[in-house]
Amino acid sequence: DVRPEDAGKYTVIVENTAGQDRCEATLTVVETLDKVPDRAPEFIVQLQDKSTMTNEKVTFECKVVGEPRPEVIWYHENKVLEEHAREVFIESEDGIERLVITSTQVKHEGKYSCVAQNVAGTSRTEATLKVEESLAPTFTKWLTDQSISVGEQLILFCAVKGIPQPTVEFYRENVRVTSSTRVSVEHDITNTYWRLMIKETSKEDFGSYRAVAKNTVGAAISSAKISPKMTAPIIEQELKRIEVVEKEEIRLETKITGTQPAVTWFRD
């Protein structure tokens, strides 16, 4: 890397016990006409404010130009920021400067600055990071056991909270319940209140149900048992008086409704 101040006469001397010799040469340095003038750093891509949850990855990125190439230093709350293994990484590539936080925590909140400087000057760009603590899902209203009659409408209702806001899936006997012409899964705009509705229930709709709430932090489960409603037995069709010839076969019939009634036959 020859510079103008390197110009001048250079001499080399060689000697041993038999004698000495020398030679000289002159170095002339001609400045190039296309030398790039010094240019103070300038951020052509600025840092942007960011909001995130705990345990998420965040990348701050900016781009700086300048001549000679600027030296870059990162700051967090006006303190020099250094790389930490598996937590904070600083990258630089062709003027693109990156700060990567692999798993954000509340302690990472605050103002971040990227300062670039060279012999021509200094420039900076700043941004703020907000970190909201993540919370695993919890149910604020649980599913409840119900007894219904065949043909009635079944409604299972629950409410959940968490950060980020969880989503909910319903299961019957470990099989996910999906919407159809008879079944609907609904929730409000905030994903807080969830409802499973089944129209005109049949015997196949009885059993164990689960609501599973999930977000990026964890999961929670609420369960309920849906059973047939107990109804008293009613004889809707009474036995009829019949007359038969001895040794003929007879059939006595009646019609009974109710929840699995026990039937006992008596004679006299």
mmCIF file of C-alpha atoms in Angstrom:
data_model
loop_
_atom_site.group_PDB
_atom_site.id
_atom_site.type_symbol
_atom_site.label_atom_id
_atom_site.label_comp_id
_atom_site.label_asym_id
_atom_site.label_seq_id
_atom_site.Cartn_x
_atom_site.Cartn_y
_atom_site.Cartn_z
ATOM 1 C CA ASP A 1 0.000 0.000 0.000
ATOM 2 C CA VAL A 2 2.353 2.709 -1.332
ATOM 3 C CA ARG A 3 1.692 6.296 -0.253
ATOM 4 C CA PRO A 4 3.225 9.605 -1.419
ATOM 5 C CA GLU A 5 5.334 9.857 1.746
ATOM 6 C CA ASP A 6 7.107 6.629 0.737
ATOM 7 C CA ALA A 7 8.879 8.433 -2.175
ATOM 8 C CA GLY A 8 12.727 8.878 -2.027
ATOM 9 C CA LYS A 9 16.107 7.177 -2.568
ATOM 10 C CA TYR A 10 16.526 3.632 -1.328
ATOM 11 C CA THR A 11 19.994 2.021 -0.825
ATOM 12 C CA VAL A 12 20.923 -1.621 -0.259
ATOM 13 C CA ILE A 13 24.393 -2.540 1.096
ATOM 14 C CA VAL A 14 25.834 -6.061 1.103
ATOM 15 C CA GLU A 15 29.077 -7.026 2.793
ATOM 16 C CA ASN A 16 31.115 -9.924 4.137
ATOM 17 C CA THR A 17 34.743 -10.503 5.148
ATOM 18 C CA ALA A 18 35.840 -10.264 1.546
ATOM 19 C CA GLY A 19 34.390 -6.861 0.837
ATOM 20 C CA GLN A 20 31.346 -4.667 0.334
ATOM 21 C CA ASP A 21 29.001 -3.590 -2.451
ATOM 22 C CA ARG A 22 25.977 -1.307 -2.726
ATOM 23 C CA CYS A 23 23.300 -0.076 -5.103
ATOM 24 C CA GLU A 24 20.732 2.707 -5.067
ATOM 25 C CA ALA A 25 17.354 3.420 -6.602
ATOM 26 C CA THR A 26 14.863 6.246 -6.454
ATOM 27 C CA LEU A 27 11.147 5.648 -5.785
ATOM 28 C CA THR A 28 8.747 8.140 -7.247
ATOM 29 C CA VAL A 29 5.089 7.929 -6.177
ATOM 30 C CA VAL A 30 2.547 9.393 -8.560
ATOM 31 C CA GLU A 31 -0.837 10.069 -6.971
ATOM 32 C CA THR A 32 -3.755 8.587 -8.905
ATOM 33 C CA LEU A 33 -6.246 10.998 -10.319
ATOM 34 C CA ASP A 34 -9.172 8.753 -9.378
ATOM 35 C CA LYS A 35 -8.553 8.747 -5.627
ATOM 36 C CA VAL A 36 -11.870 8.516 -3.770
ATOM 37 C CA PRO A 37 -12.333 11.533 -1.516
ATOM 38 C CA ASP A 38 -13.077 11.029 2.152
ATOM 39 C CA ARG A 39 -16.793 10.843 2.930
ATOM 40 C CA ALA A 40 -18.410 10.994 6.344
ATOM 41 C CA PRO A 41 -20.593 7.984 7.300
ATOM 42 C CA GLU A 42 -24.238 8.105 6.254
ATOM 43 C CA PHE A 43 -26.983 5.622 7.119
ATOM 44 C CA ILE A 44 -28.993 5.011 3.965
ATOM 45 C CA VAL A 45 -31.126 2.411 5.803
ATOM 46 C CA GLN A 46 -32.115 3.378 9.339
ATOM 47 C CA LEU A 47 -32.895 1.149 12.320
ATOM 48 C CA GLN A 48 -36.619 0.526 12.907
ATOM 49 C CA ASP A 49 -38.509 0.289 16.228
ATOM 50 C CA LYS A 50 -39.591 -3.246 17.131
ATOM 51 C CA SER A 51 -42.041 -4.942 19.503
ATOM 52 C CA THR A 52 -41.891 -8.605 20.422
ATOM 53 C CA MET A 53 -42.642 -11.265 23.042
ATOM 54 C CA THR A 54 -40.119 -12.892 25.334
ATOM 55 C CA ASN A 55 -38.173 -15.840 23.904
ATOM 56 C CA GLU A 56 -38.525 -14.520 20.336
ATOM 57 C CA LYS A 57 -35.707 -13.725 17.872
ATOM 58 C CA VAL A 58 -35.206 -10.054 16.935
ATOM 59 C CA THR A 59 -32.923 -8.572 14.277
ATOM 60 C CA PHE A 60 -31.998 -4.888 13.999
ATOM 61 C CA GLU A 61 -30.567 -4.003 10.581
ATOM 62 C CA CYS A 62 -29.189 -0.846 8.984
ATOM 63 C CA LYS A 63 -26.911 0.106 6.097
ATOM 64 C CA VAL A 64 -24.096 2.648 6.214
ATOM 65 C CA VAL A 65 -21.828 4.110 3.528
ATOM 66 C CA GLY A 66 -18.670 6.213 3.871
ATOM 67 C CA GLU A 67 -15.045 6.537 2.755
ATOM 68 C CA PRO A 68 -12.928 5.116 4.190
ATOM 69 C CA ARG A 69 -15.172 2.312 5.393
ATOM 70 C CA PRO A 70 -16.614 3.367 8.747
ATOM 71 C CA GLU A 71 -16.027 1.566 12.015
ATOM 72 C CA VAL A 72 -19.323 0.558 13.646
ATOM 73 C CA ILE A 73 -20.141 0.322 17.360
ATOM 74 C CA TRP A 74 -23.501 -0.819 18.822
ATOM 75 C CA TYR A 75 -24.979 0.615 22.023
ATOM 76 C CA HIS A 76 -27.832 -0.449 24.313
ATOM 77 C CA GLU A 77 -29.081 2.350 26.561
ATOM 78 C CA ASN A 78 -25.867 4.273 25.738
ATOM 79 C CA LYS A 79 -23.618 1.413 26.870
ATOM 80 C CA VAL A 80 -21.333 -0.336 24.408
ATOM 81 C CA LEU A 81 -22.966 -3.602 23.414
ATOM 82 C CA GLU A 82 -20.782 -6.670 23.132
ATOM 83 C CA GLU A 83 -21.564 -10.072 21.710
ATOM 84 C CA HIS A 84 -22.728 -12.760 24.121
ATOM 85 C CA ALA A 85 -22.541 -16.414 23.135
ATOM 86 C CA ARG A 86 -25.944 -17.827 22.115
ATOM 87 C CA GLU A 87 -27.697 -14.565 23.043
ATOM 88 C CA VAL A 88 -26.475 -11.521 21.077
ATOM 89 C CA PHE A 89 -24.682 -11.542 17.721
ATOM 90 C CA ILE A 90 -23.236 -8.622 15.732
ATOM 91 C CA GLU A 91 -22.819 -9.067 11.980
ATOM 92 C CA SER A 92 -21.353 -6.839 9.248
ATOM 93 C CA GLU A 93 -21.466 -7.472 5.509
ATOM 94 C CA ASP A 94 -20.901 -4.949 2.694
ATOM 95 C CA GLY A 95 -22.097 -2.010 4.768
ATOM 96 C CA ILE A 96 -25.131 -3.884 6.153
ATOM 97 C CA GLU A 97 -24.917 -3.956 9.925
ATOM 98 C CA ARG A 98 -27.010 -6.405 11.968
ATOM 99 C CA LEU A 99 -27.667 -6.928 15.636
ATOM 100 C CA VAL A 100 -29.346 -10.261 16.394
ATOM 101 C CA ILE A 101 -30.914 -11.137 19.752
ATOM 102 C CA THR A 102 -31.657 -14.855 19.643
ATOM 103 C CA SER A 103 -34.099 -15.069 22.578
ATOM 104 C CA THR A 104 -35.475 -11.759 23.811
ATOM 105 C CA GLN A 105 -36.036 -11.121 27.510
ATOM 106 C CA VAL A 106 -37.437 -8.124 29.373
ATOM 107 C CA LYS A 107 -33.848 -7.024 30.105
ATOM 108 C CA HIS A 108 -33.343 -6.452 26.355
ATOM 109 C CA GLU A 109 -35.910 -3.635 26.248
ATOM 110 C CA GLY A 110 -34.728 -0.091 25.546
ATOM 111 C CA LYS A 111 -32.948 2.103 23.042
ATOM 112 C CA TYR A 112 -30.431 0.645 20.581
ATOM 113 C CA SER A 113 -27.933 2.801 18.684
ATOM 114 C CA CYS A 114 -25.599 2.016 15.825
ATOM 115 C CA VAL A 115 -22.732 4.543 15.568
ATOM 116 C CA ALA A 116 -20.490 4.690 12.480
ATOM 117 C CA GLN A 117 -17.291 6.764 12.347
ATOM 118 C CA ASN A 118 -14.280 7.359 10.112
ATOM 119 C CA VAL A 119 -11.732 10.125 9.591
ATOM 120 C CA ALA A 120 -14.389 12.268 7.901
ATOM 121 C CA GLY A 121 -16.998 12.183 10.645
ATOM 122 C CA THR A 122 -19.580 10.273 12.717
ATOM 123 C CA SER A 123 -23.197 9.276 12.213
ATOM 124 C CA ARG A 124 -25.761 7.283 14.191
ATOM 125 C CA THR A 125 -29.166 5.635 13.891
ATOM 126 C CA GLU A 126 -31.428 4.617 16.791
ATOM 127 C CA ALA A 127 -34.452 2.438 17.490
ATOM 128 C CA THR A 128 -36.418 1.186 20.468
ATOM 129 C CA LEU A 129 -37.210 -2.415 21.396
ATOM 130 C CA LYS A 130 -40.309 -3.277 23.454
ATOM 131 C CA VAL A 131 -40.508 -6.749 24.966
ATOM 132 C CA GLU A 132 -43.788 -8.075 26.366
ATOM 133 C CA GLU A 133 -43.490 -11.045 28.678
ATOM 134 C CA SER A 134 -45.031 -14.227 27.263
ATOM 135 C CA LEU A 135 -47.573 -16.178 29.323
ATOM 136 C CA ALA A 136 -48.734 -19.751 28.828
ATOM 137 C CA PRO A 137 -52.487 -20.286 28.255
ATOM 138 C CA THR A 138 -54.869 -20.496 31.203
ATOM 139 C CA PHE A 139 -58.622 -21.025 31.219
ATOM 140 C CA THR A 140 -60.674 -18.284 32.849
ATOM 141 C CA LYS A 141 -63.870 -20.259 32.169
ATOM 142 C CA TRP A 142 -63.764 -24.052 32.003
ATOM 143 C CA LEU A 143 -65.897 -26.522 30.107
ATOM 144 C CA THR A 144 -68.676 -28.033 32.250
ATOM 145 C CA ASP A 145 -70.256 -31.485 32.263
ATOM 146 C CA GLN A 146 -73.730 -31.623 30.730
ATOM 147 C CA SER A 147 -76.646 -34.019 30.387
ATOM 148 C CA ILE A 148 -78.813 -33.575 27.303
ATOM 149 C CA SER A 149 -81.478 -35.458 25.429
ATOM 150 C CA VAL A 150 -81.019 -36.805 21.915
ATOM 151 C CA GLY A 151 -82.088 -34.132 19.448
ATOM 152 C CA GLU A 152 -81.226 -31.214 21.730
ATOM 153 C CA GLN A 153 -78.565 -28.645 20.905
ATOM 154 C CA LEU A 154 -75.198 -28.971 22.671
ATOM 155 C CA ILE A 155 -73.156 -25.854 23.489
ATOM 156 C CA LEU A 156 -69.712 -26.091 25.090
ATOM 157 C CA PHE A 157 -68.237 -22.744 26.125
ATOM 158 C CA CYS A 158 -64.842 -21.677 27.496
ATOM 159 C CA ALA A 159 -62.627 -18.593 27.855
ATOM 160 C CA VAL A 160 -58.822 -18.411 27.751
ATOM 161 C CA LYS A 161 -56.037 -15.921 28.241
ATOM 162 C CA GLY A 162 -52.297 -15.856 27.558
ATOM 163 C CA ILE A 163 -49.584 -13.841 25.793
ATOM 164 C CA PRO A 164 -49.654 -14.210 22.864
ATOM 165 C CA GLN A 165 -53.395 -14.864 22.872
ATOM 166 C CA PRO A 166 -53.984 -18.623 22.556
ATOM 167 C CA THR A 167 -56.088 -20.421 19.989
ATOM 168 C CA VAL A 168 -58.398 -23.303 20.939
ATOM 169 C CA GLU A 169 -59.222 -26.657 19.324
ATOM 170 C CA PHE A 170 -62.013 -28.987 20.461
ATOM 171 C CA TYR A 171 -61.724 -32.780 20.620
ATOM 172 C CA ARG A 172 -64.246 -35.556 21.212
ATOM 173 C CA GLU A 173 -62.740 -38.847 22.376
ATOM 174 C CA ASN A 174 -59.304 -37.621 21.132
ATOM 175 C CA VAL A 175 -60.635 -36.823 17.640
ATOM 176 C CA ARG A 176 -60.551 -33.172 16.610
ATOM 177 C CA VAL A 177 -63.982 -31.627 16.073
ATOM 178 C CA THR A 178 -64.289 -29.692 12.809
ATOM 179 C CA SER A 179 -67.068 -27.462 11.513
ATOM 180 C CA SER A 180 -69.841 -28.897 9.357
ATOM 181 C CA THR A 181 -73.491 -28.185 8.571
ATOM 182 C CA ARG A 182 -74.381 -29.486 12.039
ATOM 183 C CA VAL A 183 -71.247 -28.524 13.984
ATOM 184 C CA SER A 184 -69.698 -25.069 14.402
ATOM 185 C CA VAL A 185 -66.632 -23.782 16.270
ATOM 186 C CA GLU A 186 -66.779 -20.042 16.947
ATOM 187 C CA HIS A 187 -64.733 -17.395 18.776
ATOM 188 C CA ASP A 188 -64.783 -13.653 19.323
ATOM 189 C CA ILE A 189 -62.425 -11.216 17.582
ATOM 190 C CA THR A 190 -59.916 -11.341 20.463
ATOM 191 C CA ASN A 191 -59.779 -15.166 20.558
ATOM 192 C CA THR A 192 -60.809 -15.007 24.232
ATOM 193 C CA TYR A 193 -64.240 -16.677 24.133
ATOM 194 C CA TRP A 194 -64.705 -19.997 22.316
ATOM 195 C CA ARG A 195 -67.853 -22.037 21.650
ATOM 196 C CA LEU A 196 -68.543 -25.477 20.230
ATOM 197 C CA MET A 197 -72.157 -25.897 19.084
ATOM 198 C CA ILE A 198 -73.731 -29.158 17.840
ATOM 199 C CA LYS A 199 -77.270 -29.077 16.487
ATOM 200 C CA GLU A 200 -79.704 -31.987 16.797
ATOM 201 C CA THR A 201 -77.437 -34.222 18.839
ATOM 202 C CA SER A 202 -77.431 -37.968 18.425
ATOM 203 C CA LYS A 203 -76.154 -40.803 20.633
ATOM 204 C CA GLU A 204 -72.794 -40.555 18.831
ATOM 205 C CA ASP A 205 -72.300 -37.035 20.225
ATOM 206 C CA PHE A 206 -72.173 -38.236 23.839
ATOM 207 C CA GLY A 207 -68.747 -38.792 25.417
ATOM 208 C CA SER A 208 -65.694 -36.905 26.650
ATOM 209 C CA TYR A 209 -64.766 -33.521 25.162
ATOM 210 C CA ARG A 210 -61.572 -31.460 25.517
ATOM 211 C CA ALA A 211 -60.723 -27.856 24.709
ATOM 212 C CA VAL A 212 -56.985 -27.476 24.036
ATOM 213 C CA ALA A 213 -55.602 -23.924 24.202
ATOM 214 C CA LYS A 214 -52.143 -23.301 22.715
ATOM 215 C CA ASN A 215 -49.712 -20.443 22.104
ATOM 216 C CA THR A 216 -45.957 -20.253 21.522
ATOM 217 C CA VAL A 217 -45.274 -20.669 25.248
ATOM 218 C CA GLY A 218 -47.375 -23.710 26.162
ATOM 219 C CA ALA A 219 -50.792 -25.335 26.320
ATOM 220 C CA ALA A 220 -53.751 -25.880 28.669
ATOM 221 C CA ILE A 221 -56.621 -28.383 28.606
ATOM 222 C CA SER A 222 -60.212 -28.202 29.855
ATOM 223 C CA SER A 223 -62.414 -31.319 29.793
ATOM 224 C CA ALA A 224 -66.116 -32.121 30.100
ATOM 225 C CA LYS A 225 -68.347 -35.191 29.874
ATOM 226 C CA ILE A 226 -71.562 -35.090 27.858
ATOM 227 C CA SER A 227 -74.051 -37.765 28.884
ATOM 228 C CA PRO A 228 -77.683 -38.568 28.012
ATOM 229 C CA LYS A 229 -80.267 -36.890 30.207
ATOM 230 C CA MET A 230 -82.112 -39.279 32.541
ATOM 231 C CA THR A 231 -85.851 -39.360 31.844
ATOM 232 C CA ALA A 232 -88.517 -41.348 33.667
ATOM 233 C CA PRO A 233 -89.914 -44.397 31.839
ATOM 234 C CA ILE A 234 -93.286 -44.008 30.148
ATOM 235 C CA ILE A 235 -95.445 -46.795 28.681
ATOM 236 C CA GLU A 236 -96.640 -45.232 25.456
ATOM 237 C CA GLN A 237 -98.357 -48.381 24.182
ATOM 238 C CA GLU A 238 -100.109 -50.614 26.716
ATOM 239 C CA LEU A 239 -100.515 -54.356 26.459
ATOM 240 C CA LYS A 240 -103.665 -55.474 24.644
ATOM 241 C CA ARG A 241 -106.121 -58.114 25.796
ATOM 242 C CA ILE A 242 -105.951 -61.092 23.495
ATOM 243 C CA GLU A 243 -107.677 -64.469 23.199
ATOM 244 C CA VAL A 244 -105.914 -67.482 21.731
ATOM 245 C CA VAL A 245 -106.492 -71.186 21.196
ATOM 246 C CA GLU A 246 -104.550 -73.484 23.451
ATOM 247 C CA LYS A 247 -101.032 -74.273 22.184
ATOM 248 C CA GLU A 248 -100.967 -71.303 19.807
ATOM 249 C CA GLU A 249 -97.998 -68.906 19.926
ATOM 250 C CA ILE A 250 -98.694 -65.477 21.312
ATOM 251 C CA ARG A 251 -96.774 -62.178 21.232
ATOM 252 C CA LEU A 252 -97.313 -59.456 23.824
ATOM 253 C CA GLU A 253 -96.012 -56.034 22.784
ATOM 254 C CA THR A 254 -95.656 -52.688 24.463
ATOM 255 C CA LYS A 255 -93.781 -49.467 23.705
ATOM 256 C CA ILE A 256 -91.664 -47.814 26.431
ATOM 257 C CA THR A 257 -89.662 -44.565 26.411
ATOM 258 C CA GLY A 258 -87.124 -43.278 28.929
ATOM 259 C CA THR A 259 -83.399 -43.460 29.666
ATOM 260 C CA GLN A 260 -82.463 -47.156 29.467
ATOM 261 C CA PRO A 261 -85.357 -48.402 31.630
ATOM 262 C CA ALA A 262 -85.167 -51.814 33.248
ATOM 263 C CA VAL A 263 -88.152 -53.943 32.132
ATOM 264 C CA THR A 264 -89.633 -56.755 34.247
ATOM 265 C CA TRP A 265 -92.486 -59.024 33.145
ATOM 266 C CA PHE A 266 -95.079 -60.429 35.608
ATOM 267 C CA ARG A 267 -97.903 -62.947 35.300
ATOM 268 C CA ASP A 268 -100.945 -62.447 37.506
#
